[in-house]
Amino acid sequence: MTHFVYYADLFGTAVFAVSGALAAGRLRMDPFGVSVLAAVTAIGGGTVRDTILGATPVFWIHDTNYIWVVLVTALLVMTLVRCPRRLSGMWFQLADAFGLALFTVIGAQKALSFGASPLIAVMMGVMTGVVGGMIRDLLCREVPLVLRKEIYATASIAGGILYTLSIQMGMAQIPAMVIAMAGALVIRVSAIYWHLSLPAFELNEPSKEE
Amino acid sequence: MTHFVYYADLFGTAVFAVSGALAAGRLRMDPFGVSVLAAVTAIGGGTVRDTILGATPVFWIHDTNYIWVVLVTALLVMTLVRCPRRLSGMWFQLADAFGLALFTVIGAQKALSFGASPLIAVMMGVMTGVVGGMIRDLLCREVPLVLRKEIYATASIAGGILYTLSIQMGMAQIPAMVIAMAGALVIRVSAIYWHLSLPAFELNEPSKEE
Amino acid sequence: MTHFVYYADLFGTAVFAVSGALAAGRLRMDPFGVSVLAAVTAIGGGTVRDTILGATPVFWIHDTNYIWVVLVTALLVMTLVRCPRRLSGMWFQLADAFGLALFTVIGAQKALSFGASPLIAVMMGVMTGVVGGMIRDLLCREVPLVLRKEIYATASIAGGILYTLSIQMGMAQIPAMVIAMAGALVIRVSAIYWHLSLPAFELNEPSKEE
């Protein structure tokens, strides 16, 4: 991984850790809970990906910088943030979209480097991007948001497909990353800006109340 | 795996995917959520089994047919199903029982082929059969049904024990599969037909309300 | 592992299995549910640890004594316990604190034997101690208690740090275990006795109700 991608990855880790720590604060967790929520949100997706690929020990065992970034972020959020409103603003959502796009591309890249097929590479990219947030929501006893409304996973899927296609067509890694991340970012930012969402699959089920 | 078992396995995957997609529809998830629920229900059990056994990359990384079956099934359910009542009928329950029996036997077989002891083989069979549904229920924020009432896991346990015992006694794989699946099916179908369930373990706990 | 540590580990497994079986009883689960809850509480932490470290097949595949202890404990709880009040008393909490301390040390030890860094060793110790209870709470549809109030994880963290530091400073395994477990036990028992808890991280969020 080039230096730039590596530091961008640590930045994405911090952004995702913030979103986990904020979720913990909403449920009034203690410092341990805040750290756990920050960690599962930030490194949960990559951990599940590595476990399924058999890339064990998982990535943060080798490189503990990811853990330090998570712990320092959790500490900063606990000491500095009182009113999370400001953090949910446009800048944070942009940073989160950047993290999603980058995690997707890094996940797809890792799967390809393990010899996975294009379909699996896209899946592993999306998994890296969204599974951490899903575990966060599960621990907060919520149906994962990503499964319900927003165009969030869709941006990740598009990024994963763009990256995998570009690599398959013989493009070098850096331009493929740039194209894929741009695609994912455009979709995600449009969805935030125009409040887009996919139509839900709804069942008419009279028996639901029983 | 013989051809017949392989296609039966894909059929069981599709049936489990339907039950995941329907659960997603009840919660009004978007197409991504429907696909995720279909996938965790259909391939979640085998994924956890392979991870615990160390059989990584897990089975669907090698053979993406399982993923295609899940995705096509999710798409078909979203476009064709409006009233899930018909799908919850006798035929679907029979197909689900068949999937449960087959997944159990395949899971036990895989564990034995990894040199696991008979106890572990039964556990891995049951895990393959029921863990996918448990993750589906967790994502839907429900206490997994299989832990509470129906004789569902019991059928799987019986199938796992029958298969493992038959193999231990020197029987060939195909007859052992037939016997074990027949046993599991008889138990599961009887439970559906006569509404059987195991007695619950209930605690008298005055302190529960505190 | 010396004989004494091994039997102590099985004892800790049984204690954790009791707490899982009691949680299942509160939700009126059937015998399968009781066994599953007992198992995830008792061996879930070590399973996640081994999976993340790549120490697969996980520990209870090699040594099925852990499974037998869980199953026999679940059976005993179902047949003998009617009023869980007595079991929640001081003696049980002491036994649980002992299990927590021992699991932490064993987890840290395993991580170090896999060449992990001190930070990872502490994390793996805490994971071994608390993740089983977290999965139990998830399956019961509760926000994991350990994330919210009690000084439970804190005791485990202290034990993990004490153990890892002692080993790093060249101490032999047995004295390091004794010191670390004593430290964890003192913290945990003090927390129980004086009802100590860490301050929660609370967000003032007017937007929470929307």
Short mmCIF file of C-alpha atoms in Angstrom, two decimals, chain A residues 51-54 116-117 119-120 123-124 126-127 130 134 138 141-144 146-150 153 157 198-208 210, chain B residues 21-22 24-34 36-37 43 47 51 56-58 60-61 64 67-68 71 77-78 81-85 138-141:
data_model
loop_
_atom_site.label_atom_id
_atom_site.label_comp_id
_atom_site.label_asym_id
_atom_site.label_seq_id
_atom_site.Cartn_x
_atom_site.Cartn_y
_atom_site.Cartn_z
CA THR A 51 -11.84 -14.08 8.75
CA ILE A 52 -13.93 -15.23 5.79
CA LEU A 53 -10.99 -15.00 3.38
CA GLY A 54 -8.78 -16.87 5.82
CA ALA A 116 -10.96 -14.14 -5.41
CA SER A 117 -13.30 -13.82 -8.38
CA LEU A 119 -18.10 -11.12 -7.69
CA ILE A 120 -16.39 -12.01 -4.41
CA MET A 123 -18.82 -8.51 -1.95
CA MET A 124 -15.69 -8.21 0.16
CA VAL A 126 -19.01 -3.87 0.43
CA MET A 127 -18.48 -6.03 3.51
CA VAL A 130 -20.76 -1.63 5.78
CA MET A 134 -24.14 -3.17 11.02
CA LEU A 138 -26.83 -4.64 16.40
CA ARG A 141 -30.30 -3.08 19.50
CA GLU A 142 -31.34 -1.49 16.24
CA VAL A 143 -32.16 -2.99 12.88
CA PRO A 144 -29.08 -1.94 10.88
CA VAL A 146 -27.93 0.30 6.04
CA LEU A 147 -30.47 -2.47 5.37
CA ARG A 148 -33.44 -0.13 5.40
CA LYS A 149 -33.35 3.17 3.67
CA GLU A 150 -30.37 5.17 2.70
CA ALA A 153 -24.57 0.27 0.49
CA ILE A 157 -21.50 -1.63 -4.41
CA LEU A 198 -34.16 3.01 -2.81
CA PRO A 199 -37.75 1.79 -2.83
CA ALA A 200 -38.37 -0.62 0.03
CA PHE A 201 -39.59 -4.17 -0.48
CA GLU A 202 -42.87 -4.20 1.40
CA LEU A 203 -45.05 -7.17 2.10
CA ASN A 204 -48.78 -6.90 2.61
CA GLU A 205 -49.05 -9.26 5.44
CA PRO A 206 -52.31 -9.50 7.33
CA SER A 207 -50.78 -12.25 9.43
CA LYS A 208 -48.09 -9.91 10.73
CA GLU A 210 -50.70 -12.41 15.03
CA ALA B 21 -35.95 -12.25 1.88
CA LEU B 22 -39.44 -12.56 3.37
CA ALA B 24 -36.58 -8.45 5.13
CA GLY B 25 -39.86 -7.64 3.40
CA ARG B 26 -41.71 -7.68 6.71
CA LEU B 27 -39.32 -4.96 7.95
CA ARG B 28 -39.58 -3.00 4.68
CA MET B 29 -35.91 -3.25 3.85
CA ASP B 30 -34.48 -1.98 0.58
CA PRO B 31 -33.07 -4.31 -2.13
CA PHE B 32 -29.65 -4.36 -0.45
CA GLY B 33 -31.23 -5.35 2.87
CA VAL B 34 -33.26 -8.08 1.17
CA VAL B 36 -28.17 -9.37 2.84
CA LEU B 37 -30.95 -11.10 4.77
CA ILE B 43 -25.02 -19.22 3.73
CA THR B 47 -19.82 -19.64 6.87
CA THR B 51 -14.61 -20.22 10.02
CA THR B 56 -11.04 -20.87 4.93
CA PRO B 57 -11.58 -19.30 2.48
CA VAL B 58 -15.15 -20.37 3.24
CA TRP B 60 -18.81 -19.76 -1.26
CA ILE B 61 -15.50 -18.04 -2.03
CA THR B 64 -19.80 -18.52 -6.34
CA ILE B 67 -23.99 -16.38 -4.15
CA TRP B 68 -25.71 -16.30 -7.54
CA LEU B 71 -29.00 -13.02 -5.43
CA VAL B 77 -38.89 -12.76 -4.24
CA MET B 78 -38.85 -8.95 -4.56
CA VAL B 81 -44.03 -12.08 -4.02
CA ARG B 82 -46.64 -9.72 -2.70
CA CYS B 83 -48.61 -11.92 -0.36
CA PRO B 84 -46.19 -14.14 1.57
CA ARG B 85 -49.06 -16.15 3.08
CA LEU B 138 -30.80 -11.08 15.17
CA LEU B 139 -30.65 -8.62 12.26
CA CYS B 140 -34.45 -8.32 12.51
CA ARG B 141 -34.05 -7.58 16.22
#
